[in-house]
PDB file of C-alpha atoms in Angstrom:
ATOM      1  CA  ALA A 924      -0.867 140.055 104.350  1.00 76.00           C
ATOM      2  CA  GLN A 925       1.832 140.565 101.735  1.00 82.00           C
ATOM      3  CA  SER A 926       3.577 137.557 100.178  1.00 90.00           C
ATOM      4  CA  VAL A 927       5.848 136.729  97.308  1.00 94.00           C
ATOM      5  CA  ALA A 928       6.291 133.397  95.628  1.00 96.00           C
ATOM      6  CA  GLN A 929       9.190 132.344  93.422  1.00 96.00           C
ATOM      7  CA  PRO A 930       8.054 128.873  92.352  1.00 96.00           C
ATOM      8  CA  GLU A 931      11.423 127.781  90.945  1.00 96.00           C
ATOM      9  CA  ASP A 932      14.464 127.229  93.192  1.00 95.00           C
ATOM     10  CA  GLN A 933      16.621 127.037  90.127  1.00 97.00           C
ATOM     11  CA  VAL A 934      16.425 127.910  86.502  1.00 98.00           C
ATOM     12  CA  ASN A 935      18.889 126.578  83.957  1.00 98.00           C
ATOM     13  CA  VAL A 936      19.312 128.119  80.550  1.00 98.00           C
ATOM     14  CA  ALA A 937      21.883 128.018  77.758  1.00 98.00           C
ATOM     15  CA  GLU A 938      23.850 131.101  76.838  1.00 98.00           C
ATOM     16  CA  GLY A 939      22.126 133.005  74.111  1.00 97.00           C
ATOM     17  CA  ASN A 940      18.685 131.642  74.979  1.00 98.00           C
ATOM     18  CA  PRO A 941      15.895 133.712  76.504  1.00 98.00           C
ATOM     19  CA  LEU A 942      15.402 133.440  80.203  1.00 97.00           C
ATOM     20  CA  THR A 943      12.398 133.860  82.490  1.00 98.00           C
ATOM     21  CA  VAL A 944      12.416 133.887  86.306  1.00 98.00           C
ATOM     22  CA  LYS A 945       8.914 133.715  87.710  1.00 98.00           C
ATOM     23  CA  CYS A 946       7.364 135.703  90.499  1.00 98.00           C
ATOM     24  CA  THR A 947       3.791 135.936  91.844  1.00 97.00           C
ATOM     25  CA  TYR A 948       2.667 138.142  94.636  1.00 95.00           C
ATOM     26  CA  SER A 949      -0.169 138.862  97.007  1.00 92.00           C
ATOM     27  CA  VAL A 950      -0.773 142.321  98.404  1.00 88.00           C
ATOM     28  CA  SER A 951      -3.693 144.402  99.469  1.00 84.00           C
ATOM     29  CA  GLY A 952      -4.029 147.452  97.300  1.00 84.00           C
ATOM     30  CA  ASN A 953      -1.668 148.402  94.497  1.00 85.00           C
ATOM     31  CA  PRO A 954       1.804 146.786  94.543  1.00 89.00           C
ATOM     32  CA  TYR A 955       5.202 148.142  94.186  1.00 92.00           C
ATOM     33  CA  LEU A 956       7.296 145.333  92.680  1.00 95.00           C
ATOM     34  CA  PHE A 957      11.077 144.900  92.477  1.00 96.00           C
ATOM     35  CA  TRP A 958      13.722 142.554  91.232  1.00 97.00           C
ATOM     36  CA  TYR A 959      17.119 142.343  92.910  1.00 97.00           C
ATOM     37  CA  VAL A 960      20.163 140.223  91.901  1.00 97.00           C
ATOM     38  CA  GLN A 961      22.799 138.831  94.279  1.00 94.00           C
ATOM     39  CA  TYR A 962      26.217 137.705  93.050  1.00 90.00           C
ATOM     40  CA  PRO A 963      28.315 135.375  95.262  1.00 83.00           C
ATOM     41  CA  ASN A 964      29.563 136.964  98.498  1.00 75.00           C
ATOM     42  CA  ARG A 965      27.922 140.274  97.616  1.00 79.00           C
ATOM     43  CA  GLY A 966      24.915 142.253  98.805  1.00 82.00           C
ATOM     44  CA  LEU A 967      21.810 142.546  96.687  1.00 91.00           C
ATOM     45  CA  GLN A 968      21.752 144.938  93.657  1.00 94.00           C
ATOM     46  CA  PHE A 969      18.509 146.605  92.551  1.00 94.00           C
ATOM     47  CA  LEU A 970      17.590 145.591  88.961  1.00 96.00           C
ATOM     48  CA  LEU A 971      14.199 147.184  88.165  1.00 96.00           C
ATOM     49  CA  LYS A 972      10.915 148.149  89.661  1.00 94.00           C
ATOM     50  CA  TYR A 973       7.235 148.614  88.730  1.00 93.00           C
ATOM     51  CA  ILE A 974       5.497 151.436  90.527  1.00 90.00           C
ATOM     52  CA  THR A 975       2.926 152.611  88.067  1.00 87.00           C
ATOM     53  CA  GLY A 976       2.450 153.180  84.318  1.00 88.00           C
ATOM     54  CA  ASP A 977       3.643 150.831  81.599  1.00 90.00           C
ATOM     55  CA  ASN A 978       3.331 147.143  82.471  1.00 93.00           C
ATOM     56  CA  LEU A 979       6.689 146.361  80.815  1.00 96.00           C
ATOM     57  CA  VAL A 980       9.569 147.823  82.707  1.00 96.00           C
ATOM     58  CA  LYS A 981      13.205 147.789  81.701  1.00 95.00           C
ATOM     59  CA  GLY A 982      16.151 147.601  84.042  1.00 94.00           C
ATOM     60  CA  SER A 983      19.886 147.067  84.334  1.00 90.00           C
ATOM     61  CA  TYR A 984      21.901 144.584  82.267  1.00 92.00           C
ATOM     62  CA  GLY A 985      19.178 144.110  79.645  1.00 95.00           C
ATOM     63  CA  PHE A 986      16.623 142.688  82.010  1.00 97.00           C
ATOM     64  CA  GLU A 987      12.974 143.528  81.820  1.00 97.00           C
ATOM     65  CA  ALA A 988       9.870 142.504  83.704  1.00 98.00           C
ATOM     66  CA  GLU A 989       6.181 142.476  82.933  1.00 95.00           C
ATOM     67  CA  PHE A 990       3.562 143.414  85.482  1.00 95.00           C
ATOM     68  CA  ASN A 991       0.358 141.369  84.991  1.00 96.00           C
ATOM     69  CA  LYS A 992      -2.316 142.524  87.441  1.00 93.00           C
ATOM     70  CA  SER A 993      -4.863 139.788  86.594  1.00 94.00           C
ATOM     71  CA  GLN A 994      -2.321 137.040  87.164  1.00 95.00           C
ATOM     72  CA  THR A 995      -0.610 138.908  90.013  1.00 95.00           C
ATOM     73  CA  SER A 996       2.746 138.139  88.393  1.00 97.00           C
ATOM     74  CA  PHE A 997       5.920 140.056  87.757  1.00 98.00           C
ATOM     75  CA  HIS A 998       8.207 137.732  85.770  1.00 98.00           C
ATOM     76  CA  LEU A 999      11.823 138.706  85.054  1.00 98.00           C
ATOM     77  CA  LYS A1000      12.972 138.229  81.469  1.00 98.00           C
ATOM     78  CA  LYS A1001      15.964 138.665  79.264  1.00 98.00           C
ATOM     79  CA  PRO A1002      16.006 137.968  75.491  1.00 97.00           C
ATOM     80  CA  SER A1003      19.517 136.536  75.409  1.00 97.00           C
ATOM     81  CA  ALA A1004      21.150 135.085  78.539  1.00 98.00           C
ATOM     82  CA  LEU A1005      24.864 135.548  79.364  1.00 97.00           C
ATOM     83  CA  VAL A1006      26.992 133.318  81.519  1.00 96.00           C
ATOM     84  CA  SER A1007      27.613 136.376  83.720  1.00 95.00           C
ATOM     85  CA  ASP A1008      23.873 136.507  84.490  1.00 96.00           C
ATOM     86  CA  SER A1009      24.286 133.430  86.676  1.00 96.00           C
ATOM     87  CA  ALA A1010      23.308 134.628  90.138  1.00 96.00           C
ATOM     88  CA  LEU A1011      20.567 134.525  92.783  1.00 96.00           C
ATOM     89  CA  TYR A1012      17.452 136.588  91.897  1.00 97.00           C
ATOM     90  CA  PHE A1013      14.981 137.954  94.413  1.00 97.00           C
ATOM     91  CA  CYS A1014      11.520 139.284  93.678  1.00 97.00           C
ATOM     92  CA  ALA A1015      10.048 141.706  96.234  1.00 95.00           C
ATOM     93  CA  VAL A1016       6.782 143.469  96.856  1.00 93.00           C
ATOM     94  CA  ARG A1017       5.508 146.397  98.911  1.00 88.00           C
ATOM     95  CA  ASN A1018       2.059 147.832  99.017  1.00 76.00           C
ATOM     96  CA  THR A1019       1.525 151.483  98.339  1.00 73.00           C
ATOM     97  CA  GLY A1020       0.521 152.339 101.873  1.00 70.00           C
ATOM     98  CA  GLY A1021       3.025 150.188 103.653  1.00 70.00           C
ATOM     99  CA  PHE A1022       6.600 150.377 104.688  1.00 72.00           C
ATOM    100  CA  LYS A1023       7.992 146.872 104.752  1.00 81.00           C
ATOM    101  CA  THR A1024       9.215 145.173 101.645  1.00 88.00           C
ATOM    102  CA  ILE A1025       8.666 141.406 101.464  1.00 90.00           C
ATOM    103  CA  PHE A1026      11.305 139.380  99.601  1.00 92.00           C
ATOM    104  CA  GLY A1027      10.775 136.017  97.872  1.00 94.00           C
ATOM    105  CA  ALA A1028      12.923 133.043  98.691  1.00 94.00           C
ATOM    106  CA  GLY A1029      15.055 133.577  95.657  1.00 95.00           C
ATOM    107  CA  THR A1030      15.716 131.721  92.391  1.00 97.00           C
ATOM    108  CA  ARG A1031      19.155 130.605  91.407  1.00 96.00           C
ATOM    109  CA  LEU A1032      19.900 131.130  87.718  1.00 97.00           C
ATOM    110  CA  PHE A1033      22.483 129.074  85.972  1.00 97.00           C
ATOM    111  CA  VAL A1034      23.517 130.052  82.448  1.00 97.00           C
ATOM    112  CA  LYS A1035      25.613 127.404  80.722  1.00 97.00           C
ATOM    113  CA  ALA A1036      28.133 128.325  77.994  1.00 95.00           C
TER     114      ALA A1036
ATOM    115  CA  GLU B 609      27.365 151.330  92.891  1.00 53.00           C
ATOM    116  CA  ALA B 610      25.339 152.348  95.943  1.00 59.00           C
ATOM    117  CA  ASP B 611      27.079 154.304  98.642  1.00 90.00           C
ATOM    118  CA  ILE B 612      26.439 152.111 101.546  1.00 95.00           C
ATOM    119  CA  TYR B 613      29.205 150.528 103.537  1.00 95.00           C
ATOM    120  CA  GLN B 614      29.512 147.727 106.027  1.00 96.00           C
ATOM    121  CA  THR B 615      32.355 146.763 108.257  1.00 97.00           C
ATOM    122  CA  PRO B 616      33.821 144.369 108.985  1.00 96.00           C
ATOM    123  CA  ARG B 617      33.209 142.285 105.875  1.00 94.00           C
ATOM    124  CA  TYR B 618      34.198 139.060 107.750  1.00 96.00           C
ATOM    125  CA  LEU B 619      34.259 138.385 111.426  1.00 97.00           C
ATOM    126  CA  VAL B 620      35.057 135.263 113.374  1.00 97.00           C
ATOM    127  CA  ILE B 621      34.409 135.571 117.126  1.00 97.00           C
ATOM    128  CA  GLY B 622      34.029 133.431 120.150  1.00 96.00           C
ATOM    129  CA  THR B 623      30.792 132.680 121.975  1.00 97.00           C
ATOM    130  CA  GLY B 624      29.794 135.299 124.561  1.00 96.00           C
ATOM    131  CA  LYS B 625      31.575 138.159 122.981  1.00 96.00           C
ATOM    132  CA  LYS B 626      29.876 141.551 122.306  1.00 96.00           C
ATOM    133  CA  ILE B 627      30.046 142.687 118.727  1.00 96.00           C
ATOM    134  CA  THR B 628      28.899 145.696 116.671  1.00 97.00           C
ATOM    135  CA  LEU B 629      28.399 145.505 112.951  1.00 97.00           C
ATOM    136  CA  GLU B 630      28.739 148.904 111.376  1.00 98.00           C
ATOM    137  CA  CYS B 631      26.590 150.312 108.503  1.00 98.00           C
ATOM    138  CA  SER B 632      26.864 153.752 106.949  1.00 98.00           C
ATOM    139  CA  GLN B 633      25.267 155.348 103.961  1.00 97.00           C
ATOM    140  CA  THR B 634      26.068 158.591 102.189  1.00 95.00           C
ATOM    141  CA  MET B 635      22.833 159.024 100.209  1.00 92.00           C
ATOM    142  CA  GLY B 636      20.920 160.840 102.884  1.00 91.00           C
ATOM    143  CA  HIS B 637      18.307 158.114 102.985  1.00 92.00           C
ATOM    144  CA  ASP B 638      15.706 158.233 105.761  1.00 92.00           C
ATOM    145  CA  LYS B 639      15.027 154.546 105.990  1.00 93.00           C
ATOM    146  CA  MET B 640      17.506 151.832 106.899  1.00 95.00           C
ATOM    147  CA  TYR B 641      17.271 148.074 107.456  1.00 95.00           C
ATOM    148  CA  TRP B 642      19.099 145.134 108.755  1.00 96.00           C
ATOM    149  CA  TYR B 643      18.533 141.694 107.239  1.00 95.00           C
ATOM    150  CA  GLN B 644      19.831 138.321 108.137  1.00 94.00           C
ATOM    151  CA  GLN B 645      20.601 135.862 105.322  1.00 93.00           C
ATOM    152  CA  ASP B 646      22.082 132.412 105.418  1.00 90.00           C
ATOM    153  CA  PRO B 647      24.237 131.929 102.262  1.00 81.00           C
ATOM    154  CA  GLY B 648      22.087 131.696  99.180  1.00 82.00           C
ATOM    155  CA  MET B 649      18.902 131.709 101.142  1.00 87.00           C
ATOM    156  CA  GLU B 650      16.018 134.119 101.731  1.00 88.00           C
ATOM    157  CA  LEU B 651      16.296 137.431 103.537  1.00 90.00           C
ATOM    158  CA  HIS B 652      14.830 137.963 106.989  1.00 91.00           C
ATOM    159  CA  LEU B 653      14.183 141.512 108.201  1.00 91.00           C
ATOM    160  CA  ILE B 654      15.520 141.910 111.780  1.00 93.00           C
ATOM    161  CA  HIS B 655      15.443 145.696 112.294  1.00 95.00           C
ATOM    162  CA  TYR B 656      14.464 148.807 110.530  1.00 93.00           C
ATOM    163  CA  SER B 657      14.427 152.544 111.030  1.00 94.00           C
ATOM    164  CA  TYR B 658      12.258 155.356 109.725  1.00 90.00           C
ATOM    165  CA  GLY B 659      14.770 157.977 110.693  1.00 93.00           C
ATOM    166  CA  VAL B 660      16.827 159.371 113.460  1.00 95.00           C
ATOM    167  CA  ASN B 661      15.821 157.998 116.917  1.00 95.00           C
ATOM    168  CA  SER B 662      13.237 155.693 115.269  1.00 94.00           C
ATOM    169  CA  THR B 663      13.853 151.930 115.265  1.00 94.00           C
ATOM    170  CA  GLU B 664      11.588 148.939 115.088  1.00 92.00           C
ATOM    171  CA  LYS B 665      12.037 145.155 115.269  1.00 91.00           C
ATOM    172  CA  GLY B 666      11.434 143.186 112.091  1.00 88.00           C
ATOM    173  CA  ASP B 667       9.810 139.873 111.374  1.00 80.00           C
ATOM    174  CA  LEU B 668      12.630 137.645 112.619  1.00 78.00           C
ATOM    175  CA  SER B 669      13.193 137.433 116.336  1.00 71.00           C
ATOM    176  CA  SER B 670      16.667 138.588 117.031  1.00 75.00           C
ATOM    177  CA  GLU B 671      18.775 139.070 120.144  1.00 87.00           C
ATOM    178  CA  SER B 672      20.377 142.049 118.528  1.00 93.00           C
ATOM    179  CA  THR B 673      19.791 145.731 119.096  1.00 94.00           C
ATOM    180  CA  VAL B 674      20.149 148.795 116.852  1.00 96.00           C
ATOM    181  CA  SER B 675      20.461 152.519 117.191  1.00 96.00           C
ATOM    182  CA  ARG B 676      19.963 155.466 114.824  1.00 97.00           C
ATOM    183  CA  ILE B 677      21.548 158.550 116.311  1.00 97.00           C
ATOM    184  CA  ARG B 678      22.641 159.943 112.924  1.00 96.00           C
ATOM    185  CA  THR B 679      20.926 159.623 109.567  1.00 95.00           C
ATOM    186  CA  GLU B 680      23.863 157.999 107.862  1.00 96.00           C
ATOM    187  CA  HIS B 681      24.756 155.477 110.572  1.00 97.00           C
ATOM    188  CA  PHE B 682      22.807 152.373 111.648  1.00 98.00           C
ATOM    189  CA  PRO B 683      24.923 149.984 113.758  1.00 98.00           C
ATOM    190  CA  LEU B 684      23.754 146.557 114.892  1.00 97.00           C
ATOM    191  CA  THR B 685      24.917 145.166 118.266  1.00 96.00           C
ATOM    192  CA  LEU B 686      24.976 141.581 119.636  1.00 94.00           C
ATOM    193  CA  GLU B 687      25.495 141.673 123.353  1.00 93.00           C
ATOM    194  CA  SER B 688      26.542 138.046 123.596  1.00 94.00           C
ATOM    195  CA  ALA B 689      27.278 136.220 120.426  1.00 94.00           C
ATOM    196  CA  ARG B 690      26.160 132.584 120.034  1.00 95.00           C
ATOM    197  CA  PRO B 691      26.835 129.981 117.332  1.00 96.00           C
ATOM    198  CA  SER B 692      23.202 130.347 116.172  1.00 93.00           C
ATOM    199  CA  HIS B 693      24.054 133.955 115.163  1.00 94.00           C
ATOM    200  CA  THR B 694      26.389 132.664 112.519  1.00 96.00           C
ATOM    201  CA  SER B 695      25.038 134.142 109.274  1.00 95.00           C
ATOM    202  CA  GLN B 696      25.393 136.968 106.819  1.00 94.00           C
ATOM    203  CA  TYR B 697      24.008 140.345 107.819  1.00 95.00           C
ATOM    204  CA  LEU B 698      22.965 142.803 105.120  1.00 95.00           C
ATOM    205  CA  CYS B 699      22.338 146.479 105.688  1.00 96.00           C
ATOM    206  CA  ALA B 700      20.165 148.450 103.289  1.00 96.00           C
ATOM    207  CA  SER B 701      18.686 151.921 102.877  1.00 95.00           C
ATOM    208  CA  SER B 702      16.025 153.581 100.859  1.00 92.00           C
ATOM    209  CA  ALA B 703      14.826 157.117 100.230  1.00 88.00           C
ATOM    210  CA  SER B 704      11.731 158.733 101.543  1.00 76.00           C
ATOM    211  CA  GLY B 705       8.549 157.579  99.730  1.00 66.00           C
ATOM    212  CA  THR B 706       7.845 161.073  98.514  1.00 65.00           C
ATOM    213  CA  SER B 707      10.875 160.854  96.219  1.00 64.00           C
ATOM    214  CA  GLY B 708       9.242 158.029  94.231  1.00 67.00           C
ATOM    215  CA  LYS B 709      12.317 155.917  94.826  1.00 74.00           C
ATOM    216  CA  TYR B 710      11.183 152.925  96.815  1.00 84.00           C
ATOM    217  CA  GLU B 711      14.019 150.534  96.009  1.00 91.00           C
ATOM    218  CA  GLN B 712      16.520 149.502  98.625  1.00 93.00           C
ATOM    219  CA  TYR B 713      20.227 149.826  98.300  1.00 94.00           C
ATOM    220  CA  PHE B 714      22.312 147.110  99.919  1.00 95.00           C
ATOM    221  CA  GLY B 715      25.735 147.072 101.489  1.00 95.00           C
ATOM    222  CA  PRO B 716      28.179 144.208 100.720  1.00 93.00           C
ATOM    223  CA  GLY B 717      27.292 142.393 103.922  1.00 93.00           C
ATOM    224  CA  THR B 718      29.078 141.097 106.980  1.00 95.00           C
ATOM    225  CA  ARG B 719      29.735 137.346 107.168  1.00 94.00           C
ATOM    226  CA  LEU B 720      29.693 136.496 110.905  1.00 96.00           C
ATOM    227  CA  THR B 721      30.976 133.184 112.306  1.00 97.00           C
ATOM    228  CA  VAL B 722      30.552 132.538 116.022  1.00 97.00           C
ATOM    229  CA  THR B 723      32.663 129.669 117.274  1.00 96.00           C
TER     230      THR B 723
END
């Protein structure tokens, strides 16, 4: 069965510092991995994905994520956080032969000025 | 910005009323989804569709129904609203897998309150 774990309910970081939001997954076969962001009172926005190829993928707003197959992780990173990055972040996984995408429980990111 | 629309954005309705939440997308996506999300919490898939005339129930038991008569339109209906239905409902769509684009695009959501 597919599953996604986001071990931190909340991440706090100072503006200008690097940020990491963690995600681990479990899926049979090769995974498709995604990060989405949700701002208050809005739907989710797609940030980036890993399908195949380079383990480091870059996405919107300066975010990037690294696929680590041995650790079954797909952590979201940004070199320098902005206050405007404060939002709810969801990691998601789908296996290559499947249809349904499983979302993690979400991690709330607070960036303090 | 994704071209997926939901109406109404906010709805307050009394118990027992029938309601339909509208969702439309202009991207020609085959797949569409309905999720239920309490504010700031995880998403629960309640319905999905592979294409026209194809709908399936998701992981979360729901008293709602859906239809997919046109590719672009995926309405969700509650025959008799109850306070337990109070939540946010998110509609999403994604392209066919052959396009290589597996990500979902979400509408802005409908915040439903049943009194």
